[in-house]
Coordinates of C-alpha atoms (C1' of nucleotides) in Angstrom, one line a residue:
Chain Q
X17 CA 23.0 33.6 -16.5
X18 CA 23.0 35.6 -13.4
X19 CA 25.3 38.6 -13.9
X20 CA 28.4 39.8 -11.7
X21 CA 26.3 41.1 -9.1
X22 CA 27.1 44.3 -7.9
X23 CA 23.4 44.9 -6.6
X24 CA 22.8 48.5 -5.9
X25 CA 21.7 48.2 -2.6
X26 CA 22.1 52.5 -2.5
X27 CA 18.8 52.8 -0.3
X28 CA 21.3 51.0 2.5
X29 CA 24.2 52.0 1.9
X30 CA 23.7 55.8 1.5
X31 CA 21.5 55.9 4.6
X32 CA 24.0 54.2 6.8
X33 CA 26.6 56.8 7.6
X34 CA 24.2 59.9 7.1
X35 CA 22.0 58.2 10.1
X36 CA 25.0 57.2 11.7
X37 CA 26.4 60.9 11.5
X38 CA 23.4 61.4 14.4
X39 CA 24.2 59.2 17.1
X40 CA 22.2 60.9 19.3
X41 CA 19.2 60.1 17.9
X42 CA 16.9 58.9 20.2
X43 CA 13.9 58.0 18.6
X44 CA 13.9 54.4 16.3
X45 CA 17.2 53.1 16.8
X46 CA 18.2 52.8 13.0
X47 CA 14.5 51.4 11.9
X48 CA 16.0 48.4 9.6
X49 CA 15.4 49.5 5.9
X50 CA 12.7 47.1 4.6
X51 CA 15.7 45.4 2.3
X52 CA 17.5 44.4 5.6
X53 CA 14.3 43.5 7.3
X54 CA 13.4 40.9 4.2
X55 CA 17.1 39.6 4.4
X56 CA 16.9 38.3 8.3
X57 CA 13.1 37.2 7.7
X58 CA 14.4 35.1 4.7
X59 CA 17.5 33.8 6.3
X60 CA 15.6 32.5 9.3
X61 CA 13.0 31.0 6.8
X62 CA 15.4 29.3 4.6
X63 CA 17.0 28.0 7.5
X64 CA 14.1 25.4 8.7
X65 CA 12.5 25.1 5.3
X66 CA 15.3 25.0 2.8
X67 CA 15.5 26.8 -0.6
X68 CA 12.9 24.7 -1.9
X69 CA 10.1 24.9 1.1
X70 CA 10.4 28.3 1.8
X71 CA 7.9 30.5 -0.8
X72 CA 8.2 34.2 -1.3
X73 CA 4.7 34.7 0.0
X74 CA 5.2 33.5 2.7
X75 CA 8.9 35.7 3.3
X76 CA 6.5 38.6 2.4
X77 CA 3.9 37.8 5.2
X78 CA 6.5 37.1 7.5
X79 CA 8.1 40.6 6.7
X80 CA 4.8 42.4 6.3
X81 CA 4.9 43.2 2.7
X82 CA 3.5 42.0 -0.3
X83 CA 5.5 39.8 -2.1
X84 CA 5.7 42.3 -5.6
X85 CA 7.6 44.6 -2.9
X86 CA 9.9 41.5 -2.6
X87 CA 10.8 41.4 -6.3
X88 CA 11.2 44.8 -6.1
X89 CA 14.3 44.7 -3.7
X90 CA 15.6 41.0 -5.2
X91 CA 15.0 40.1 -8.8
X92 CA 14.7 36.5 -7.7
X93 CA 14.2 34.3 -5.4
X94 CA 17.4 32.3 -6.2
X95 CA 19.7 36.0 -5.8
X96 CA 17.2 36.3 -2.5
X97 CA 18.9 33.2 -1.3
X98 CA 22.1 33.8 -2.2
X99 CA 22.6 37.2 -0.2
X100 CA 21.7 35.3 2.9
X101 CA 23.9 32.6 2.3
X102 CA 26.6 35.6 1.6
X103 CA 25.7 37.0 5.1
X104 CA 26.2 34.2 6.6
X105 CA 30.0 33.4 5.3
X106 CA 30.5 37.2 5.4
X107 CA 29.8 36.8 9.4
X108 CA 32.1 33.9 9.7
X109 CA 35.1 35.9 7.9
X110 CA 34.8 38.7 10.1
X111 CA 35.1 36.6 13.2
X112 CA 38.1 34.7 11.8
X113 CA 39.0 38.1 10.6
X114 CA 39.2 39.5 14.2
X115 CA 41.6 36.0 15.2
X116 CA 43.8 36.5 12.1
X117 CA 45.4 38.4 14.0
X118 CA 46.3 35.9 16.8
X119 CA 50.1 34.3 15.6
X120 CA 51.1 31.8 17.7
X121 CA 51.5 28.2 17.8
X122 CA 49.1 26.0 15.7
X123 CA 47.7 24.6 18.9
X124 CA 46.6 28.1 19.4
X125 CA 45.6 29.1 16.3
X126 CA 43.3 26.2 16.5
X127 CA 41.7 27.5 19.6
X128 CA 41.0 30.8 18.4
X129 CA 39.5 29.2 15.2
X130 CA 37.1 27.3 16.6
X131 CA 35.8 29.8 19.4
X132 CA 35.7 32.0 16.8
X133 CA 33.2 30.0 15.0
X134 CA 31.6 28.7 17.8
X135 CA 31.2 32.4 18.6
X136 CA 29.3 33.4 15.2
X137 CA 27.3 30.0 15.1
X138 CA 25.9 30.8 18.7
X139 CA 25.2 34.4 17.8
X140 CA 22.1 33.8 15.5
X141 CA 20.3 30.4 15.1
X142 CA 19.9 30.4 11.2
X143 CA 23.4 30.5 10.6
X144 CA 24.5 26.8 11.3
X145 CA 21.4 25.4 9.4
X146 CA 22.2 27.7 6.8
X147 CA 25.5 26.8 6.2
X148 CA 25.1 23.2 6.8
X149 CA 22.4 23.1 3.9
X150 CA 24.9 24.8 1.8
X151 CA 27.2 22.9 2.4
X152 CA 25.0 18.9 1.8
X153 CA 23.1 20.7 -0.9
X154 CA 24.6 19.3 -4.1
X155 CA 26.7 22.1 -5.8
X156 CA 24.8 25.4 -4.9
X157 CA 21.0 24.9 -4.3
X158 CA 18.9 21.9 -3.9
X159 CA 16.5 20.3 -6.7
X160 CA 17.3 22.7 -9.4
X161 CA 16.8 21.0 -12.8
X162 CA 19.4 22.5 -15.2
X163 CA 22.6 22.1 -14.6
X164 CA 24.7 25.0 -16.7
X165 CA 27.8 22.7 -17.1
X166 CA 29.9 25.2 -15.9
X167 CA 28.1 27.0 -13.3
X168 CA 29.7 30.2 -11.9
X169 CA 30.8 29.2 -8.8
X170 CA 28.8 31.9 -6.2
X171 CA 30.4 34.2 -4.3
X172 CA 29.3 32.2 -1.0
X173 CA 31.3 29.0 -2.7
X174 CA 34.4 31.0 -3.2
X175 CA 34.6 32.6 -0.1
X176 CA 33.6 29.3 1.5
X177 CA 36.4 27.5 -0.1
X178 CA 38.8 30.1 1.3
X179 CA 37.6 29.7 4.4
X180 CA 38.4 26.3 4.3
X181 CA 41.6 26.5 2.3
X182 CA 43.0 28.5 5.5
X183 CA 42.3 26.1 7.8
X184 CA 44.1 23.4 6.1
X185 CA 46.8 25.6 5.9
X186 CA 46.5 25.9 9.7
X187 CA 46.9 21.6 10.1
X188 CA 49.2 21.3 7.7
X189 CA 51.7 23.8 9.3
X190 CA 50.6 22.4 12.8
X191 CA 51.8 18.8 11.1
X192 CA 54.6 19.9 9.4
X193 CA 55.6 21.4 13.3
X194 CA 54.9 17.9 14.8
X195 CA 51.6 19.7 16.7
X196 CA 49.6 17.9 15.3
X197 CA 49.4 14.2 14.5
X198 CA 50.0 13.2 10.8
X199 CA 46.6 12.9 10.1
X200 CA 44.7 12.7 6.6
X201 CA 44.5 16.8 6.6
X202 CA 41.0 16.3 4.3
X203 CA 39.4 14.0 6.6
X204 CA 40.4 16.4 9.7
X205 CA 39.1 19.0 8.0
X206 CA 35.5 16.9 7.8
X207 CA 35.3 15.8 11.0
X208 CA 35.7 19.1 12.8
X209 CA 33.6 20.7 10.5
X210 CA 30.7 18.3 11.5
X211 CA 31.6 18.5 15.1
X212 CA 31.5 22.2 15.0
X213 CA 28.4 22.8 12.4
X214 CA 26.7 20.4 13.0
X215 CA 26.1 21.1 17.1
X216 CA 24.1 24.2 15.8
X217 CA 22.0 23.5 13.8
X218 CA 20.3 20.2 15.3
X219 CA 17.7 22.0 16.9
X220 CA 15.3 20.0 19.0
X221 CA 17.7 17.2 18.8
X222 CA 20.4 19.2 20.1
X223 CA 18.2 20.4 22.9
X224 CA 17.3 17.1 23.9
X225 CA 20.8 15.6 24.0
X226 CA 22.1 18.3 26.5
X227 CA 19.0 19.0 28.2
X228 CA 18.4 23.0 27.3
X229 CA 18.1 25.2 24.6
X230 CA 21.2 24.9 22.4
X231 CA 21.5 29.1 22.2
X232 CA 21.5 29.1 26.0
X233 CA 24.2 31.4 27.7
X234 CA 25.2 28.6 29.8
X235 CA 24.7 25.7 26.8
X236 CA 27.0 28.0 24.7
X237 CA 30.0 28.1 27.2
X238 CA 30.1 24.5 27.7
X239 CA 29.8 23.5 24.1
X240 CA 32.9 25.5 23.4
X241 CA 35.0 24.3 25.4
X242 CA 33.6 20.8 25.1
X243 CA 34.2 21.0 21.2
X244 CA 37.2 22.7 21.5
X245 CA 38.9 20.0 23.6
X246 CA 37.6 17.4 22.0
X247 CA 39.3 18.4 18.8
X248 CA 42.3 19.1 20.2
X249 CA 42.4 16.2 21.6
X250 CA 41.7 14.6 18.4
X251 CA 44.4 16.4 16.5
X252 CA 47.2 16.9 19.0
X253 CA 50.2 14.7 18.6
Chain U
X26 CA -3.4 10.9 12.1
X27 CA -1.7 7.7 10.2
X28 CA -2.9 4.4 11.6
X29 CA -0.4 1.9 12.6
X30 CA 0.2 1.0 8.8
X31 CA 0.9 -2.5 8.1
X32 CA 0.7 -1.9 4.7
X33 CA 0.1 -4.5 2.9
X34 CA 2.4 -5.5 0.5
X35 CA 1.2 -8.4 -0.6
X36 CA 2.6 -8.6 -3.7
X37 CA 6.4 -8.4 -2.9
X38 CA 5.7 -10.9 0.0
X39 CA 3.8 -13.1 -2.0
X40 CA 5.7 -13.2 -4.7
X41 CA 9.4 -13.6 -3.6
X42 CA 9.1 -17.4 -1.6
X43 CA 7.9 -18.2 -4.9
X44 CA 10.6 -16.8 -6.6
X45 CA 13.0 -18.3 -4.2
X46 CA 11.1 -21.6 -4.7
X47 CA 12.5 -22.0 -8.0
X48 CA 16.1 -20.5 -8.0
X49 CA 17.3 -22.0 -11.0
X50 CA 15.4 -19.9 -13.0
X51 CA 18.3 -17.6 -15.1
X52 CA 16.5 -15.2 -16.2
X53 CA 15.4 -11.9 -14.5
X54 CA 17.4 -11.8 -11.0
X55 CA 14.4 -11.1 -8.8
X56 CA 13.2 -8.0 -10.4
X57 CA 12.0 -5.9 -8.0
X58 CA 9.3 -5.3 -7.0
X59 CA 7.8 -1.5 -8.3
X60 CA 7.2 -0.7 -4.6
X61 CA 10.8 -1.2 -3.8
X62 CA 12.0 0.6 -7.1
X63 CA 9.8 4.0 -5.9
X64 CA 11.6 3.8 -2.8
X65 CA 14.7 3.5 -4.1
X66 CA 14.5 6.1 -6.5
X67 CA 12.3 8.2 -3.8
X68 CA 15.4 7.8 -1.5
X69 CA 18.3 8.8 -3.7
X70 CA 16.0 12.3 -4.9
X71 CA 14.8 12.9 -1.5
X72 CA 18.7 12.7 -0.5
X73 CA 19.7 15.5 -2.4
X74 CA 16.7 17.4 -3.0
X75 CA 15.0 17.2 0.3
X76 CA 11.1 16.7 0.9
X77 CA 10.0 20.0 -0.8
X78 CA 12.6 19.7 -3.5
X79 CA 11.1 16.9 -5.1
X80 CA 7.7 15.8 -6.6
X81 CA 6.1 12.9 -6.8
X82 CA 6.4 13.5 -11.1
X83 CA 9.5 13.4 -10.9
X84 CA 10.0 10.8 -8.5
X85 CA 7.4 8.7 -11.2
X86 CA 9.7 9.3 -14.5
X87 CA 12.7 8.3 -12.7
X88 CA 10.9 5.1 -11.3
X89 CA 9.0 4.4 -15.4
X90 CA 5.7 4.8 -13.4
X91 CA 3.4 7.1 -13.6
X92 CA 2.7 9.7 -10.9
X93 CA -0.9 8.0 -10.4
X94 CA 1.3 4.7 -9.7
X95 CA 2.6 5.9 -7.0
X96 CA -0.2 7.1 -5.4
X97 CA -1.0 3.3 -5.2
X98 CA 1.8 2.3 -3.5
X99 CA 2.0 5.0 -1.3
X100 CA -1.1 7.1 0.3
X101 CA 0.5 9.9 0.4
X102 CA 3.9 12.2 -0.7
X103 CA 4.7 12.4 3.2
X104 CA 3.6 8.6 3.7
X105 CA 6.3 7.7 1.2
X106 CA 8.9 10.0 2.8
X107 CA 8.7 8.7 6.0
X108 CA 9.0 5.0 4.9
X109 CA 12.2 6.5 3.0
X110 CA 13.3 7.7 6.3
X111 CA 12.3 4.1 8.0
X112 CA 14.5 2.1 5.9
X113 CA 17.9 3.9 6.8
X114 CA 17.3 3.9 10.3
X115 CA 16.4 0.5 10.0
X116 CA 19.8 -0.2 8.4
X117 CA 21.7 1.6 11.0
X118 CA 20.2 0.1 13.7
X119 CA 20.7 -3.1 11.8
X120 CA 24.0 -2.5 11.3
X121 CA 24.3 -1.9 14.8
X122 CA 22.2 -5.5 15.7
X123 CA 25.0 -7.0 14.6
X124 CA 27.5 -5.1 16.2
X125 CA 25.8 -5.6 19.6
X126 CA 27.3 -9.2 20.1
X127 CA 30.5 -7.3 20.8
X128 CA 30.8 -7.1 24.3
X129 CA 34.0 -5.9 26.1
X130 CA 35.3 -2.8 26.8
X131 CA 34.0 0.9 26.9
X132 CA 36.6 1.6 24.4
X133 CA 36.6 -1.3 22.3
X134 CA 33.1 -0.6 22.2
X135 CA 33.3 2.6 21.0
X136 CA 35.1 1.5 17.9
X137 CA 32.9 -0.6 17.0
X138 CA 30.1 1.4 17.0
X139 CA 31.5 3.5 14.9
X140 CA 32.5 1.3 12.2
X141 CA 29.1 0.3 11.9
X142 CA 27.8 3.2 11.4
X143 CA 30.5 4.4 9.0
X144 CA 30.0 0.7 6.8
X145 CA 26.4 1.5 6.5
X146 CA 26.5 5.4 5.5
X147 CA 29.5 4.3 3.2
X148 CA 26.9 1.8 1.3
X149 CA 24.5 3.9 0.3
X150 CA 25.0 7.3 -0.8
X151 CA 22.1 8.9 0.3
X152 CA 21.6 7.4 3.5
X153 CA 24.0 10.2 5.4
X154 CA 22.2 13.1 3.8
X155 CA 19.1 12.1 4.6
X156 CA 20.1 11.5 8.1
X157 CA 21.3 14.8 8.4
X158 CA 18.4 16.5 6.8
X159 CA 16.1 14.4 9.0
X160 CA 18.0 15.7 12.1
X161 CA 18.2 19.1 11.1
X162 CA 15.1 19.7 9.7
X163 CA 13.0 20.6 13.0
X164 CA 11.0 18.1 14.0
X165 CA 10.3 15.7 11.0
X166 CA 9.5 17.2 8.0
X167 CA 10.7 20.6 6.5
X168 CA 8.3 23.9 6.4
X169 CA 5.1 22.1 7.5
X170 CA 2.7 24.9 8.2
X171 CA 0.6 22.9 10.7
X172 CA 1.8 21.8 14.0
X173 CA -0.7 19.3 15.2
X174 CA 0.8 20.7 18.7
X175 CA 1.0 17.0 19.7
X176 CA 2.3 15.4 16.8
X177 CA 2.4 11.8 17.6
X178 CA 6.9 10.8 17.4
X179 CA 6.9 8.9 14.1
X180 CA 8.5 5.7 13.9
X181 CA 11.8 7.7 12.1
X182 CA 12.5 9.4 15.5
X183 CA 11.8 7.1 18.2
X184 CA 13.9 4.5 16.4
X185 CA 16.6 7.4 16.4
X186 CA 16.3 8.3 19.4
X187 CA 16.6 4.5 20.8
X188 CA 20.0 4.1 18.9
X189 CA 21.2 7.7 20.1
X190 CA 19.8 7.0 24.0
X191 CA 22.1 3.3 23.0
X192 CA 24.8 5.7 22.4
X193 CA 24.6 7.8 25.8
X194 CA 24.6 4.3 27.9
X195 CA 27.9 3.3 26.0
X196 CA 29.6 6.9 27.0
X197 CA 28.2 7.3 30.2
X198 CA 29.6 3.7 31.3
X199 CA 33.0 4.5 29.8
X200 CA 33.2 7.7 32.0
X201 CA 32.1 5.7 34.9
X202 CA 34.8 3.0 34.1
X203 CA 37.6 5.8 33.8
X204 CA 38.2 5.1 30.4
X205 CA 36.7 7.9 28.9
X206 CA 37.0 11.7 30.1
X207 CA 34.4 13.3 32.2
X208 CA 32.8 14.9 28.9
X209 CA 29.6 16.7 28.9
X210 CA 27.8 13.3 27.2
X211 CA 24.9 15.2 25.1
X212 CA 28.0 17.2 23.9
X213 CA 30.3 14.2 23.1
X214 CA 27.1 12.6 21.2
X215 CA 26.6 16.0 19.2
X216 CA 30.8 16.1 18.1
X217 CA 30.6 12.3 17.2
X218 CA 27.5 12.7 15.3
X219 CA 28.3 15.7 13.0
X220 CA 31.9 14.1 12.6
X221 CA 30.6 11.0 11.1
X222 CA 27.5 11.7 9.7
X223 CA 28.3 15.1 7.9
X224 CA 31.4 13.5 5.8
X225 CA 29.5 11.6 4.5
X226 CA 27.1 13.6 3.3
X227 CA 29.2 16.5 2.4
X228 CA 29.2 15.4 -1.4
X229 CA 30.9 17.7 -3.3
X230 CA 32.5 19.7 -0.8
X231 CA 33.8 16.2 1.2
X232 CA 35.3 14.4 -2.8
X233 CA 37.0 18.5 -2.9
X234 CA 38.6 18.3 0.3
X235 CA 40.2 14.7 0.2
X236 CA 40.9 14.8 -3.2
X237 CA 38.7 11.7 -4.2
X238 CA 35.1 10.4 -4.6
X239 CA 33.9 10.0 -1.1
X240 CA 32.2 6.5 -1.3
X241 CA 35.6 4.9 -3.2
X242 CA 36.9 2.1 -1.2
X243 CA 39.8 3.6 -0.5
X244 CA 38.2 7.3 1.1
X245 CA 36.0 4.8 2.8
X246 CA 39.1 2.6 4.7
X247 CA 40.8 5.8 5.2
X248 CA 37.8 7.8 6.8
X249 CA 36.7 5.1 9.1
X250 CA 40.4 5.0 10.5
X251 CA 40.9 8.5 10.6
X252 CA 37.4 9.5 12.4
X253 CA 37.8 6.6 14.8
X254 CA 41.4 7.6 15.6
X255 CA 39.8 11.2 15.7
X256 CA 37.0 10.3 18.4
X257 CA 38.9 7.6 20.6
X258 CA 41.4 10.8 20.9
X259 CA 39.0 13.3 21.7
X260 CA 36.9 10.8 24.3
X261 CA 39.7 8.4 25.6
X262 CA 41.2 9.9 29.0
Chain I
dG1 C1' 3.5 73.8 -11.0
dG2 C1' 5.8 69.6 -13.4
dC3 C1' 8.9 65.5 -13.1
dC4 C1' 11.5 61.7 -11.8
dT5 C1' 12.8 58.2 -8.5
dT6 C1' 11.7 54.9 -4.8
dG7 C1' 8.9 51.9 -2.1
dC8 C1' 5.0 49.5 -2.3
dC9 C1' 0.8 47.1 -3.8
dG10 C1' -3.2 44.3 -6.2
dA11 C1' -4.2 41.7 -10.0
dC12 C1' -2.8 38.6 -13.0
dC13 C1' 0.1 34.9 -15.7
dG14 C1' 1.7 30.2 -17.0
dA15 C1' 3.6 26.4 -14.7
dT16 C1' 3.7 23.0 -11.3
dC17 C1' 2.2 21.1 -7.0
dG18 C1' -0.1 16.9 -4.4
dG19 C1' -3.9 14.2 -5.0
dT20 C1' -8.4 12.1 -7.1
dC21 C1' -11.1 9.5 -10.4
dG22 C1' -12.5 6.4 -13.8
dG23 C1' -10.9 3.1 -16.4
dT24 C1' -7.7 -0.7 -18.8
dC25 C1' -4.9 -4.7 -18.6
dT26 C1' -3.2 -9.0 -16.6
dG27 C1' -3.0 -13.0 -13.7
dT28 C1' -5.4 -16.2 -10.8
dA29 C1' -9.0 -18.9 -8.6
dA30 C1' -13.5 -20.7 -9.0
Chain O
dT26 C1' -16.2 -18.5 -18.8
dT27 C1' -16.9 -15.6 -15.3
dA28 C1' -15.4 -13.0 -11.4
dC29 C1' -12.2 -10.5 -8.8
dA30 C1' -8.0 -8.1 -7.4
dG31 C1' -3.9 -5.7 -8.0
dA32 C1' -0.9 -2.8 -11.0
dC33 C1' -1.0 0.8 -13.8
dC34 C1' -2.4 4.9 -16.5
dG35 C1' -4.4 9.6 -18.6
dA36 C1' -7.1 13.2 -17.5
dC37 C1' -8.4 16.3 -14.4
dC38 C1' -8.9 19.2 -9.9
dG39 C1' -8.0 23.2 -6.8
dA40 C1' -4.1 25.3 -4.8
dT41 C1' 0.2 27.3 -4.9
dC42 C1' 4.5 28.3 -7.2
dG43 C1' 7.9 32.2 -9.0
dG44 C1' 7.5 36.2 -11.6
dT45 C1' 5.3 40.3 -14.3
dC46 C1' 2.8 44.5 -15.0
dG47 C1' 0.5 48.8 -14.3
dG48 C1' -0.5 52.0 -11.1
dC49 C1' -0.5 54.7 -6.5
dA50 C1' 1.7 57.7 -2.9
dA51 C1' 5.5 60.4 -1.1
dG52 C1' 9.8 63.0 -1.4
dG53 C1' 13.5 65.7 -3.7
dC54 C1' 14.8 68.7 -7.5
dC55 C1' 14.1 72.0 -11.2

DNA sequence: GGCCTTGCCGACCGATCGGTCGGTCTGTAA
DNA sequence: TTACAGACCGACCGATCGGTCGGCAAGGCC
């Protein structure tokens, strides 16, 4: 149904390098073009409410615009919601992006993985609810009725999938060097995704459990180093 | 807001010693009860859905009731959500009860523990999702407008938050026995939590990455070895 | 001046939402 | 037979849902 997607989005990207060709601008440090402004506003939304309790009027209010200007930027709200989930993954593969370039030993590599993603997660506080709803959320969105047969897998799925894909590549290697313990590479993968994700986006939980807010400077530190040892720990041979 | 609901019932309660009464009777295996079928149902939709993504209609014609039917049994759509929510905690914590009479060792502890909690989410299907949308979802419910301010703790959460508070004691002894690392314990609760519970309800994603349904027997075996292996590893000193 | 594009808006649409109301049917006890 | 209670249902309610449509204001281009 939905087509390949190549959104115009012009208003953004033209206006990006010709502002950013005046750096010394003073005035309204790059005032974020209403289509940006909607994206954050949504993301944020979606990520306590879900696809399904979210409503475009209430993205609008929370943007300050009417909700036709909405349609106007998005065609729908499903499209909406699937550029911030591509945000989201797109911020995740530019943090692994930077560590791709860490070779090393497997041990390492892990490292840099995870405090890489620790790193994005912490940065905004949508992102882990986001993802983990993506990721329980049967196939691509919650409570939709139809069910095309062969859905189009989503950008966000595919580039999800790799994500994944290079991290197994990751154990298995660190196996195949005797790094790791032989574990069951699948149910690795599950467990350290959980451990990871799931930290983030537990909200008032979360805050509970360790006693401050889970975005904290200080909160932030510790969990990555307590994560990341744990799962070495878990993995190493 | 809710009174202390002791709803009443009657009619399953009634009705099943006089079942039992006469237990030769072949036909009709204790049908149950419509109450228990609209949870059933209720829970299995609310699982994958969430609580916005699913109406009471089409909760109704997947029960054979209609929606007016429910409204008998249950006062309310939220009413019936957090009765959803009150029978998987009850089974964890039941699961758990049984577990209890284990005494012994920090460790030994620890392993039990989790295989309780890994039997019950591998029974049902949508017991882990719903966990995990009932922990991330802030506070109880999804993208209610309303905060009462001082909403009163619903049974759902203090029942969680006995079994989690359960938890801490087990960890906290272990560290004061030596047995397990010094851990930060609100961390160590949030990497065991998103470990177990997100496999589980990773759908999909989870039958993708270990290359079979999740809730076969044989995932099932494997996962409670590997992610007990996995956390006595990443706790043990 | 005319003209087109872009961002935005109010008004409106059909569909669906949670929930209510009046009523029927059935089984049980008096 | 009558009376009552519980299970169930169709019809309906106001509110809200995602989405459409026509039009207004501002800026660039000829």
């Amino acid at each position: 149904m939905r087509s390949v997607k190549v959104l115009p989005n012009t208003a953004t990207e033209a206006q990006l390098p010709a502002s950013d060709s005046s750096p010394e601008n003073p005035f309204v440090a790059r005032p974020p073009s209403s289509r940006e402004k909607i994206l954050e506003v949504a993301e944020s939304l979606f990520a306590v409410g879900g696809y399904a309790g979210v409503g475009m009027r209430q993205i609008a209010a929370s943007v300050g615009l009417s909700k036709s200007s909405l349609f106007h930027h998005f065609p729908t709200k499903l499209e909406l919601y699937a550029e911030v989930l591509d945000r989201v993954i797109e911020r995740l593969e530019l943090g692994l992006c930077g560590e791709a370039a860490h070779p090393g030993k497997a041990a390492d590599q892990l490292d840099h993985w995870i405090a890489s993603i620790v790193g994005t997660l912490a940065e905004s506080a949508p992102a882990a609810r986001l993802l983990l709803r993506a990721l329980v959320d049967d196939d691509p969105f919650p409570a939709i009725e139809f069910q095309p047969t062969d859905r189009e897998p989503m950008s966000f799925e595919i580039r999800l999938d790799r994500v994944i894909d290079r991290f197994r590549t990751l154990l298995e290697e660190g196996i195949a060097d005797g790094v790791f313990r032989p574990v069951s590479v699948g149910d690795a993968i599950q467990s350290t995704i959980g451990a990871i994700v799931f930290h983030f986006a537990s909200g008032d939980l979360g805050e509970a459990l360790i006693g401050e807010p889970i975005f904290s400077g200080s909160a932030v530190d510790r969990r990555r180093r307590e994560v990341s040892e744990f799962i070495r720990r878990g993995l190493l041979a």
